[in-house]
Short mmCIF file of C-alpha atoms and ligand atoms in Angstrom, two decimals:
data_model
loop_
_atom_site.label_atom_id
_atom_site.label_comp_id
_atom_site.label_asym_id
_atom_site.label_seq_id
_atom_site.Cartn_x
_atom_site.Cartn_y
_atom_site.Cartn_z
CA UNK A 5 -4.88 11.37 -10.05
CA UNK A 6 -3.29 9.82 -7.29
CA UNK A 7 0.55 8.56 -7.18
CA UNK A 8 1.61 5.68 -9.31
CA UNK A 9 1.61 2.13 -7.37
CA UNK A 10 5.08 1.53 -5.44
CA UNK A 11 6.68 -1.52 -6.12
CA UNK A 12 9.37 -3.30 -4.48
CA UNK A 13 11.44 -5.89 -6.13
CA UNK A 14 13.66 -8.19 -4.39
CA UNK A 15 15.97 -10.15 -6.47
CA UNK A 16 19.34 -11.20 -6.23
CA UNK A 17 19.43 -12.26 -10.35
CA UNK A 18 20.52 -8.49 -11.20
CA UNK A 19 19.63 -8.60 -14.87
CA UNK A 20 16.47 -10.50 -13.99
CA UNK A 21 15.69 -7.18 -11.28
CA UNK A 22 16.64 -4.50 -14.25
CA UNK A 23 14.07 -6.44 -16.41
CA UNK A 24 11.19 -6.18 -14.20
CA UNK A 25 12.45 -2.58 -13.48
CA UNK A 26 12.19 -1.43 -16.78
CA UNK A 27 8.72 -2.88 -17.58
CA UNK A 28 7.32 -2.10 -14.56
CA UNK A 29 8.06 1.55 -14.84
CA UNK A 30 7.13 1.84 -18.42
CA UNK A 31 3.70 1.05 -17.21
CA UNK A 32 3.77 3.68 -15.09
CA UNK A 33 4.84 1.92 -11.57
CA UNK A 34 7.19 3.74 -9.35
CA UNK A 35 9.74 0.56 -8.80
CA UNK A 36 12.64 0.20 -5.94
CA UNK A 37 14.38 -3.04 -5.63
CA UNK A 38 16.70 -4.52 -3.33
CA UNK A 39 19.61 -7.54 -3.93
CA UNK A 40 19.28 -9.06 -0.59
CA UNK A 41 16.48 -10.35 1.85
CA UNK A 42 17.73 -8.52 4.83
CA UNK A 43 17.77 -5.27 2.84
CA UNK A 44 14.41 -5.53 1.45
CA UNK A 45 13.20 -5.73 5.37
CA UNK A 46 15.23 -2.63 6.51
CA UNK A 47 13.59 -0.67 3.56
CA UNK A 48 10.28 -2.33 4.12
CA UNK A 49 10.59 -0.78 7.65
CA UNK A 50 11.20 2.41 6.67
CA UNK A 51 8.30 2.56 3.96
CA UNK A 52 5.80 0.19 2.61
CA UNK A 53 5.26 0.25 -1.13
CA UNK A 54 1.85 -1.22 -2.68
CA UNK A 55 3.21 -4.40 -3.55
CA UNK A 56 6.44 -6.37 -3.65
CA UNK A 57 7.74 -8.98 -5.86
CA UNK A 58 9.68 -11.43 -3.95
CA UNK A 59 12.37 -13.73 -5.15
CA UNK A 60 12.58 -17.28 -3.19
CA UNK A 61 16.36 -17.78 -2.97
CA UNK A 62 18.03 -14.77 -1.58
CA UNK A 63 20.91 -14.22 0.44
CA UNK A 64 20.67 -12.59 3.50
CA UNK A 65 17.13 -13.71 4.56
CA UNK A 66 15.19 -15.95 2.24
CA UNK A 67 12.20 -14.67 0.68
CA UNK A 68 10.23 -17.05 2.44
CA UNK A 69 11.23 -16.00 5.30
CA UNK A 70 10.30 -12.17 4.80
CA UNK A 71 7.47 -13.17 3.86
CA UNK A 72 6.33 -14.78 6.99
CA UNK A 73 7.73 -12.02 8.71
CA UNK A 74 6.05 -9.33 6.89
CA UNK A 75 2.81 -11.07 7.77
CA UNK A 76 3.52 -10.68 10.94
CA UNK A 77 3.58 -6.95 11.23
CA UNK A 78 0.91 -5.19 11.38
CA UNK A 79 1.43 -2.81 9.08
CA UNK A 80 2.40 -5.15 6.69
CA UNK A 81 0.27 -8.36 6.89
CA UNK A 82 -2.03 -7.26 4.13
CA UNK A 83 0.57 -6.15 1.64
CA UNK A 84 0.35 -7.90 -1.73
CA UNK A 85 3.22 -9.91 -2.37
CA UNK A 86 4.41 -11.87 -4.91
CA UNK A 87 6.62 -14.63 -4.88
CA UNK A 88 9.24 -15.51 -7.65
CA UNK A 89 10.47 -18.75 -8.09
CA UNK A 90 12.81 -21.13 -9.68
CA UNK A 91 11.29 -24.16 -7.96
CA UNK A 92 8.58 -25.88 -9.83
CA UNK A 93 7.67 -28.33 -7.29
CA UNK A 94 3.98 -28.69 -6.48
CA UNK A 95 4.86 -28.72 -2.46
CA UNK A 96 7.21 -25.70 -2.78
CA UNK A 97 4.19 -23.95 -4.30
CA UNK A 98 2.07 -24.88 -1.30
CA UNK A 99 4.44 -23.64 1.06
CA UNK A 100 5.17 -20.57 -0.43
CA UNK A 101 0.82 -19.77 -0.32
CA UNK A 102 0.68 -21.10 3.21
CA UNK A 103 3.66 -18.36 4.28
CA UNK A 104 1.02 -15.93 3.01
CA UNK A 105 1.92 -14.84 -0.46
CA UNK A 106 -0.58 -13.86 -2.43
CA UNK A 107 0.46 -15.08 -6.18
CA UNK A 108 3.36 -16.49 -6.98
CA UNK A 109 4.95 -17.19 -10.54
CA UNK A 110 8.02 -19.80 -11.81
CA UNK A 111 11.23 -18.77 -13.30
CA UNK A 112 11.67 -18.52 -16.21
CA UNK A 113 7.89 -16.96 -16.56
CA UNK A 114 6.64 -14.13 -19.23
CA UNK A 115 7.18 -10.29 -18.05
CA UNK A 116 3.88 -9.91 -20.00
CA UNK A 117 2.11 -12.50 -17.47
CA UNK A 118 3.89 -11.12 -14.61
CA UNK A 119 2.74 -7.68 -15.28
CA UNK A 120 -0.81 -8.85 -16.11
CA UNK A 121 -0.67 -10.63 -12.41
CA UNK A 122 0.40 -7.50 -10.62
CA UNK A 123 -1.95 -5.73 -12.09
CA UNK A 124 -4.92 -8.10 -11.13
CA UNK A 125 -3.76 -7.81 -7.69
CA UNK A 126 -3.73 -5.00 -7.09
CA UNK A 127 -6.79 -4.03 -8.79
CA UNK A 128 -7.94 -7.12 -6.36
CA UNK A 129 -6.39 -5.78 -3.29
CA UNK A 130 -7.51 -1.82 -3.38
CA UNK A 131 -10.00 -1.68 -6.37
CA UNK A 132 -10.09 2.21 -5.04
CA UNK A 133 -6.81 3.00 -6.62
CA UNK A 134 -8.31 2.73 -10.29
CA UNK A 135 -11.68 4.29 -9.46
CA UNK A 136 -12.33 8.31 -10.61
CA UNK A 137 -14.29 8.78 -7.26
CA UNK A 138 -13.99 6.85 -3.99
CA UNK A 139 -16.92 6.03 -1.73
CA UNK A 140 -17.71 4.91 2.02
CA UNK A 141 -20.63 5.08 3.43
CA UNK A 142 -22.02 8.78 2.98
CA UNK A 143 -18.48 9.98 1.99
CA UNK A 144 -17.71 10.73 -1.24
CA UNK A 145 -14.82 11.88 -2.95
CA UNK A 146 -14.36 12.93 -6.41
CA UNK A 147 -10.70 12.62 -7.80
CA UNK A 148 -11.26 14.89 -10.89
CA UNK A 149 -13.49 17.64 -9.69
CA UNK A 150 -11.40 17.64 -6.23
CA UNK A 151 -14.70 17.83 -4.11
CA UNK A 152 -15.73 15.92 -1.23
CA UNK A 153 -19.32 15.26 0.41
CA UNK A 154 -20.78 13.95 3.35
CA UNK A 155 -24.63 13.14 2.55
CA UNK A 156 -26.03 15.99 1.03
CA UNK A 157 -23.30 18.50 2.15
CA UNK A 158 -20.40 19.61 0.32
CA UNK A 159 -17.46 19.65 2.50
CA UNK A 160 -14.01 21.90 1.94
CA UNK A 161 -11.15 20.55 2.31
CA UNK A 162 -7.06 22.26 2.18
CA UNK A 163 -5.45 20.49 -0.05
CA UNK A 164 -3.59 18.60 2.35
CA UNK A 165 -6.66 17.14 3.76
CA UNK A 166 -7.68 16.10 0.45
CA UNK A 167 -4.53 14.38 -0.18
CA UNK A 168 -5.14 12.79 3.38
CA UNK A 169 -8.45 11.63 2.80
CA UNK A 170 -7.83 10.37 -0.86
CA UNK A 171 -5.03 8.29 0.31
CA UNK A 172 -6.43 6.81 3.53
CA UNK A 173 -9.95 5.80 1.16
CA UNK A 174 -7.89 4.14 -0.92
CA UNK A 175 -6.83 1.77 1.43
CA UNK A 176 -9.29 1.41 3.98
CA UNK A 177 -8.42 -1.01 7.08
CA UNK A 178 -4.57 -0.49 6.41
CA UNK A 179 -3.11 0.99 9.15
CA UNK A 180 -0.13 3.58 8.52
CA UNK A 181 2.36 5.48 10.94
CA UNK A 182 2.77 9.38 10.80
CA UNK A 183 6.16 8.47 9.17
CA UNK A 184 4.40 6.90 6.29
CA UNK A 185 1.61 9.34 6.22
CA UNK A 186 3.85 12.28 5.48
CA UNK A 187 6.40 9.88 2.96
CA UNK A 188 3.36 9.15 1.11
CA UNK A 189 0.80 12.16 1.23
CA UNK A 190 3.58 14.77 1.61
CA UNK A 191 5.80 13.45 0.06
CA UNK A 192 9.41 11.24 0.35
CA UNK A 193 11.73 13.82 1.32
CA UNK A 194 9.99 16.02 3.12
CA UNK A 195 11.49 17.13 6.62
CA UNK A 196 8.18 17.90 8.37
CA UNK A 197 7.83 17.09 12.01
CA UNK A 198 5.58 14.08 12.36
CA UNK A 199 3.33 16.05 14.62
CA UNK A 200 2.18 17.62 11.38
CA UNK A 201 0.19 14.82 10.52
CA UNK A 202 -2.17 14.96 13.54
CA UNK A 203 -2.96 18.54 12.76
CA UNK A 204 -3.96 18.10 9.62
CA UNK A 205 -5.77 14.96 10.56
CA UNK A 206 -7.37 16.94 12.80
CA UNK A 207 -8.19 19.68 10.76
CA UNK A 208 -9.71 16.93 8.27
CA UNK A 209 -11.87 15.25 11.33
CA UNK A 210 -13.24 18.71 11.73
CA UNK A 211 -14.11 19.31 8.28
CA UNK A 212 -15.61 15.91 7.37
CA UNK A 213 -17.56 15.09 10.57
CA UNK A 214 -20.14 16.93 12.11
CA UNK A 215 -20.65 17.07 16.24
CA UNK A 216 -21.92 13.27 16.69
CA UNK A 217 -21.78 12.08 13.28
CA UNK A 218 -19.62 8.59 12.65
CA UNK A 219 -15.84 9.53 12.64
CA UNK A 220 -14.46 7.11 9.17
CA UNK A 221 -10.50 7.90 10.97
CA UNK A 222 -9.45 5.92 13.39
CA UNK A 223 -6.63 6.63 15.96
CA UNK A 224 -4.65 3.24 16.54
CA UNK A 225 -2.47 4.19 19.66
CA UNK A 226 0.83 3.37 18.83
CA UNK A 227 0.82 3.14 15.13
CA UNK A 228 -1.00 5.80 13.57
CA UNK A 229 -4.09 6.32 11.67
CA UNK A 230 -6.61 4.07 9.43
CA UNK A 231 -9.76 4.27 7.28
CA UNK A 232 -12.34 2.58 8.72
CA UNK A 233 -13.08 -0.90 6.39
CA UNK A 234 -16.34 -0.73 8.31
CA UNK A 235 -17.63 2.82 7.77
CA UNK A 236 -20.82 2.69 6.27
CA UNK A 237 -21.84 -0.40 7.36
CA UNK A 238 -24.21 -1.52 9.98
CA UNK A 239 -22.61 -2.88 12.68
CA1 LIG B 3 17.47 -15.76 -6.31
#
């Protein structure tokens, strides 16, 4: 199985946060949560979970407006996000979709609902997550039996690679650093250099591509790597 869906919660209502923590991880979410606007965006530079829930009013930086700003950055203007509210106000709402949340709900709403919603998001938003085998184009990858072909071939992969591939599939067209690469796939305290990453990218090039077959990793100078969204696909 892969990891648990991160979640980040950022809510300045304290016993409002340790509600939503506690449900959250009871179904099986790993949760963080920060107090303050500005704080959520320092952590949300460091790592990017799989979806945040975002209060409105915060101090610091309004939710709002780290919203806007998340969309923004690339590495961050697909990540599911959404918005808690107090306000009820039909043009409130509006905004707070046209700033690029996904969902929102309004306080005082039902953990029950909430959960329901952040599940149908991100079933929505990376369907891959919940799937026992992950596909694109003639890759295929089997989460139980740990194999992985290419059309008719079988392909071996280390471990590593495996972990690498599984994780990138699941998210195609998301683009991650190698600082996020080795928090997620190696793990979140792991003191590797970063240079690690593109060996074992490229020993997982090597093993999943044959001399002029389509390469489903992409290099994006700058900020790291990517599944292709359009692998498989004529184009
Ligand atoms: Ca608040």
């Amino acid at each position: 199985m892969s990891t648990n869906p991160r979640i980040l919660i950022v809510e300045d209502e304290e016993p409002l946060s340790l509600l939503l923590r506690y449900n959250l991880e009871s179904e099986g979410y790993t949760v963080e949560s920060a107090m303050r606007g500005d704080d959520a965006e320092l952590m949300l530079k460091e790592h990017i979970p799989d979806l945040v829930l975002l209060d409105w009013m915060l101090p610091g930086l309004s939710g709002i407006e780290l919203c806007r700003r998340l969309r923004q950055r690339s590495d961050t203007k697909n990540l599911p996000i959404i918005l808690l509210t107090a306000r009820g106000e039909e043009d409130e709402r509006v905004r707070g979709l046209a700033t690029g949340a996904d969902d929102y709900v309004v306080k005082p709403f039902s953990v029950p609902e909430l959960l329901a919603r952040v599940g149908a998001l991100l079933r929505r938003v990376s369907p891959n997550r919940v799937a026992a085998s992950l596909e694109a184009g003639d890759l295929h990858l089997d989460r139980s039996s740990h194999r992985v072909r290419r059309g008719g071939r079988e392909l071996h992969l280390g471990p590593t690679e495996f972990r690498l591939l599984e994780f990138l599939m699941e998210r195609p067209g998301r683009v991650f650093s190698r600082a996020q690469l080795l928090d997620h796939v190696w793990g979140m305290d792991s003191e590797i250099d970063e240079r690690t990453v593109d060996v074992h990218v490229g020993r997982l090039r090597k093993a999943i591509n044959k001399p002029r077959e389509r390469d489903p990793v992409r290099t994006i100078r700058g900020a790291g790597y990517s599944f292709d969204e359009n692998f498989g696909r004529k184009i």
